[in-house]
């Protein structure tokens, strides 16, 4: 960089290097974040497309749009793609990748090469699975229960499992990177209890990724070997126990649901404080809750198996711990609400996203409590009640938080502002469409509508039709941001370094930031979310 | 982190770090976390094994007697020795002794290869005895309850196989270290790298001790 | 619905019932718990949303008049958090206790009047009554009787789900689970398969027909069942050579099985185990799992040789044996010989 250029303005990480290999071989965490953003957006729309066909099929009680097998493959693709290729990497690998080093005042992640490798692993694993699934089909559901998956389901089960297995490594690498960065690369003065909650959330998420993902890998190895080499570990004919698979699977997959919500909680804490112009209510409580969720999250996996025939006492313990794990979430919900108290609230699009999150997550969480209540779960297990529960948390909660965060940091990431009006329209459309889609599913679930059903008794039709209508609204709601965010890349207003007057180190540098994030080393002297000082300057 | 230049070496840290101490700590921590994930990986399989070990104690104990305890013990001794040489290599590189480092690395790799060779011989032996219930091979178990014993052998192959994969990866990275030591470009960096390889090698060793105990030794 | 399954779709449940028909006492009790949960959630949700709306209005940026001084101190914040925690904990423990009690009740049932076998198979339900009557995708039961189900699967995991009874039990191959219910309302109720089991999972439907005592008896006679389960089991017991070892004619020494059911059996390992259905089943399929004390583990496993129905028949037969039954039998036979 020449003297003159350095004096004018920093050169942003986007301004130079637009050949293909400048992107594909980059080690800059900000560019890797973009690579991830592009990949997960593609996977999201693919998973969404599958959801739309599912909803189309369910408009009528008969199986008239696709064949029975095709339907089963659709919800399998939908679940696998949405969970492993979209939601797990969503916030950590896009916003987290971009912001974590900025927020701790570092020049990059601790292992930039691992970071780009992790993207390759993820994308190759994902594309491989999709190719396998589309060419020959997998119909096990995202849970791969044995013995169906090992002995009865034909087609590309091994390929799909391999893909998921490979993608697991990308989670692990990201986790290692985040943990080490948070531990070792914080700016001077940035003590643990001065970290933004977004960093806390991603740190905790990484812990789960690192500790739980390998167990999934082990399980998948056993499953793959069982199918390929004909060894029998879960096969009842050999004295194996199919339920053991469920234990191993949920030992990963329950903690994984916290991978899918903690980052969202982190994002929402940032958004709500900024648009309330106030520090978060109970900062310590918020940070400790995050850790508590992480730890307790490892003790509750058996709540997916209340009717599978585990011992009554196991069921009892798992139910008990499930109630406990909901407590920190309760603290967080109440603290977000209390943060508004005596704030100066600005209802921007970002704030609407954040508040939708709080409402929808609460409903999803409540119904989680229903499911944790043993006797109730016996009735609603494997019905649409469960489907509604997790969509409320994963779509209503996490996807909403992701979109909110994307809007909030869009100016930082791109240097452009998005059109506020359209963003508000999309946020409202999503809120309404979402409730229309998934609230009826609670009702039909308690009424006895089982999940993974292509055909169903006529009585449920009216609720299914409502749900399908809602999915249509959702589709529009998700296409809108795609369009106007892309539009803003070219025609959006230029963004100043700190358009929201937000706290946090990432706002102290240019939009978009220079290659090494900050022109001079940062130091931190106070607590996070110090909006009083900012506003009274 | 402070930006005072590190006193240990003149070499510059990677661009994302402020100084070499920070980088060294970060690298080590990364490796430790990676080993934690490996522990969980093997832990998952050991858990499954334990469940069945308790479900069919006699059958599993008897099946274990069909493994070659002598070779297993010998292999264990080999692996522990190799870890010793690995540690020596670490000391040598930190002391700046290029030739010694090379020698110790070679011995480590050599022992590793012998280990895999013996393991391969054991597998072959089991194959000829028709104790390999995979890929539809004939499984002719001489003891009682061949179907349960099959389960034991399944675990045996999964665990030793996965371990062998880890060993092979370790051998590859150690060979890369040999090349680096040969060139001797940046000794302090090399020291870090060899230390990290050493951690990994020790881990592979520890996993083997667990495999040896659960598969070979639990005979009664 | 599809034509193939239409005959099995029960008629009475037509129309959308957001709360499904309550056909057992348990259903009513469960719905109370459900309403309580809905109520509690609604109150808290209204509180959260209400507060958001209220704060949103009161403290909107444009409202300069709102009092924003005296923000709560960290101490106050901690107190609020602890209060919330305590309140939630109490509420949660209440719900936990309530739900768990109901759950335990729904598993440990009273003494059953009869046991019906349910076997799941891709994609149908096979039912066997104690008197040997068999049906497919339908279960006829008398009203006001405690019915016990023995459920198992022949292939993959299925799940036996009757919404009107609030009853669900996974049907797992290789193991036998039980469930019970006591229907209080005559009528026809839906039976679903709730665990995904392959292509036609959504067509694995059936019905439970709850009948008055009289109707039920009439139905039974109409079925004209051939053989009871126990006597079918006895034939199998002989046909598969069990009697060869167990009835003492051959050299193999094997324990006699009359009166086994419900007794405590001393095992080789030193443990003592109750001979219940699961034990008998395991003894047939995995004889090496529990070895009876004083016997050689020579009994071969019959896994794969007996169908699920046959296993259930044999188990029923062994259960039906009273202490001394075999002695009496052999005495009779000997008398025949000596004559
Ligand atoms: C991001 C994902 C995510 C998250 C965060 C959660 C969070 C929770 N989940 Fe959920 N869950 C899933 C994703 C998730 N879940 C998925 C995908 C499945 C189905 C998998 C499959 O089978 O395919 C599932 C299934 C599932 C089951 C099994 C159902 C069944 O199959 O029968 C259960 C049972 O206990 C459960 C419980 C809970 C609970 C108690 C929480 C808690 O952590 C929620 C805590 C939050 C709150 C409680 C709200 C805030 C609290 C307050 C405002 C305080 C006041 C509250 C009360 C007084 C109630 N979940
Ligand atoms: C992150 C997770 C996630 C997300 C975001 C979603 C999003 C949605 N899901 Fe999904 N869902 C799961 C996770 C998720 N789901 C899981 C884990 C299961 C269980 C699977 C199993 O049983 O194994 C499931 C199951 C599931 C079912 C139950 C199927 C069954 O049991 O038979 C249904 C039914 O309504 C459903 C609907 C929807 C809908 C309408 C959306 C909507 O929110 C989607 C909205 C998005 C769009 C509509 C995209 C817009 C796209 C276009 C407009 C097309 C344009 C196309 C291109 C440009 C290529 N989902
Ligand atoms: Cu049987 Cu689903
Ligand atoms: Cu869970």
PDB file of C-alpha atoms in Angstrom, chain A residues 107-112 172 176 179-180 183-186 188 210-211 214-215 217-218 221-222 225 229 231-233 238-241 244 515-516, chain B residues 1 15-18 22 25-27 29-30 33-34 36-37 40-41 44-45 48 51-52 56 133-136 147-148 150-151 154-155 158 162:
ATOM      1  CA  UNK A 107      -6.550  -9.642  12.916  1.00  0.00           C
ATOM      2  CA  UNK A 108      -8.000 -12.967  11.917  1.00  0.00           C
ATOM      3  CA  UNK A 109      -8.985 -16.286  13.409  1.00  0.00           C
ATOM      4  CA  UNK A 110      -6.226 -18.304  15.033  1.00  0.00           C
ATOM      5  CA  UNK A 111      -6.024 -20.777  12.158  1.00  0.00           C
ATOM      6  CA  UNK A 112      -7.008 -19.056   8.919  1.00  0.00           C
ATOM      7  CA  UNK A 172     -15.090 -29.454  14.402  1.00  0.00           C
ATOM      8  CA  UNK A 176     -11.462 -25.403  17.364  1.00  0.00           C
ATOM      9  CA  UNK A 179     -12.353 -21.587  20.924  1.00  0.00           C
ATOM     10  CA  UNK A 180      -8.679 -20.845  20.430  1.00  0.00           C
ATOM     11  CA  UNK A 183      -9.058 -17.775  24.465  1.00  0.00           C
ATOM     12  CA  UNK A 184      -5.859 -16.493  22.991  1.00  0.00           C
ATOM     13  CA  UNK A 185      -6.515 -13.530  20.762  1.00  0.00           C
ATOM     14  CA  UNK A 186      -8.579 -11.054  22.725  1.00  0.00           C
ATOM     15  CA  UNK A 188      -5.835  -6.064  25.773  1.00  0.00           C
ATOM     16  CA  UNK A 210     -16.115 -29.973  19.431  1.00  0.00           C
ATOM     17  CA  UNK A 211     -17.446 -32.335  22.065  1.00  0.00           C
ATOM     18  CA  UNK A 214     -17.183 -36.687  17.159  1.00  0.00           C
ATOM     19  CA  UNK A 215     -19.797 -38.887  18.788  1.00  0.00           C
ATOM     20  CA  UNK A 217     -18.939 -39.310  13.612  1.00  0.00           C
ATOM     21  CA  UNK A 218     -18.420 -42.493  15.618  1.00  0.00           C
ATOM     22  CA  UNK A 221     -18.882 -44.834  11.135  1.00  0.00           C
ATOM     23  CA  UNK A 222     -20.603 -47.749  12.829  1.00  0.00           C
ATOM     24  CA  UNK A 225     -19.674 -50.100   8.291  1.00  0.00           C
ATOM     25  CA  UNK A 229     -19.260 -54.368   5.316  1.00  0.00           C
ATOM     26  CA  UNK A 231     -21.001 -56.002  10.356  1.00  0.00           C
ATOM     27  CA  UNK A 232     -23.879 -55.981  12.805  1.00  0.00           C
ATOM     28  CA  UNK A 233     -23.783 -53.688  15.761  1.00  0.00           C
ATOM     29  CA  UNK A 238     -27.182 -60.499  15.972  1.00  0.00           C
ATOM     30  CA  UNK A 239     -28.202 -59.569  19.471  1.00  0.00           C
ATOM     31  CA  UNK A 240     -27.507 -55.934  18.660  1.00  0.00           C
ATOM     32  CA  UNK A 241     -29.682 -53.208  20.011  1.00  0.00           C
ATOM     33  CA  UNK A 244     -28.398 -48.045  21.165  1.00  0.00           C
ATOM     34  CA  UNK A 515      -7.846  -6.638   5.350  1.00  0.00           C
ATOM     35  CA  UNK A 516      -6.440  -6.892   8.849  1.00  0.00           C
TER      36      UNK A 516
ATOM     37  CA  UNK B   1      -2.084  -9.309  24.116  1.00  0.00           C
ATOM     38  CA  UNK B  15       0.188 -12.564  10.219  1.00  0.00           C
ATOM     39  CA  UNK B  16      -2.831 -13.089  12.439  1.00  0.00           C
ATOM     40  CA  UNK B  17      -0.756 -13.250  15.607  1.00  0.00           C
ATOM     41  CA  UNK B  18       0.936 -10.501  17.563  1.00  0.00           C
ATOM     42  CA  UNK B  22       0.775 -16.200  21.355  1.00  0.00           C
ATOM     43  CA  UNK B  25       0.035 -21.167  22.811  1.00  0.00           C
ATOM     44  CA  UNK B  26      -2.677 -21.033  20.183  1.00  0.00           C
ATOM     45  CA  UNK B  27      -1.223 -23.951  18.258  1.00  0.00           C
ATOM     46  CA  UNK B  29      -4.372 -25.296  22.513  1.00  0.00           C
ATOM     47  CA  UNK B  30      -5.754 -26.113  19.088  1.00  0.00           C
ATOM     48  CA  UNK B  33      -8.934 -29.446  21.614  1.00  0.00           C
ATOM     49  CA  UNK B  34      -8.515 -31.599  18.565  1.00  0.00           C
ATOM     50  CA  UNK B  36     -10.493 -33.908  22.913  1.00  0.00           C
ATOM     51  CA  UNK B  37     -12.602 -34.456  19.813  1.00  0.00           C
ATOM     52  CA  UNK B  40     -15.007 -38.325  22.025  1.00  0.00           C
ATOM     53  CA  UNK B  41     -14.801 -40.195  18.731  1.00  0.00           C
ATOM     54  CA  UNK B  44     -18.486 -43.199  21.329  1.00  0.00           C
ATOM     55  CA  UNK B  45     -17.344 -46.553  20.004  1.00  0.00           C
ATOM     56  CA  UNK B  48     -21.153 -49.048  22.385  1.00  0.00           C
ATOM     57  CA  UNK B  51     -22.855 -51.882  26.446  1.00  0.00           C
ATOM     58  CA  UNK B  52     -22.463 -55.212  24.688  1.00  0.00           C
ATOM     59  CA  UNK B  56     -22.834 -60.813  26.782  1.00  0.00           C
ATOM     60  CA  UNK B 133     -17.242 -61.400   9.712  1.00  0.00           C
ATOM     61  CA  UNK B 134     -17.137 -58.606   7.191  1.00  0.00           C
ATOM     62  CA  UNK B 135     -17.906 -58.234   3.514  1.00  0.00           C
ATOM     63  CA  UNK B 136     -19.796 -61.500   3.619  1.00  0.00           C
ATOM     64  CA  UNK B 147     -23.586 -64.873  16.470  1.00  0.00           C
ATOM     65  CA  UNK B 148     -22.671 -62.965  19.620  1.00  0.00           C
ATOM     66  CA  UNK B 150     -19.416 -61.984  15.647  1.00  0.00           C
ATOM     67  CA  UNK B 151     -20.350 -58.807  17.428  1.00  0.00           C
ATOM     68  CA  UNK B 154     -17.031 -56.430  14.615  1.00  0.00           C
ATOM     69  CA  UNK B 155     -15.892 -54.127  17.357  1.00  0.00           C
ATOM     70  CA  UNK B 158     -13.715 -51.227  13.889  1.00  0.00           C
ATOM     71  CA  UNK B 162      -9.793 -46.850  13.124  1.00  0.00           C
TER      72      UNK B 162
END
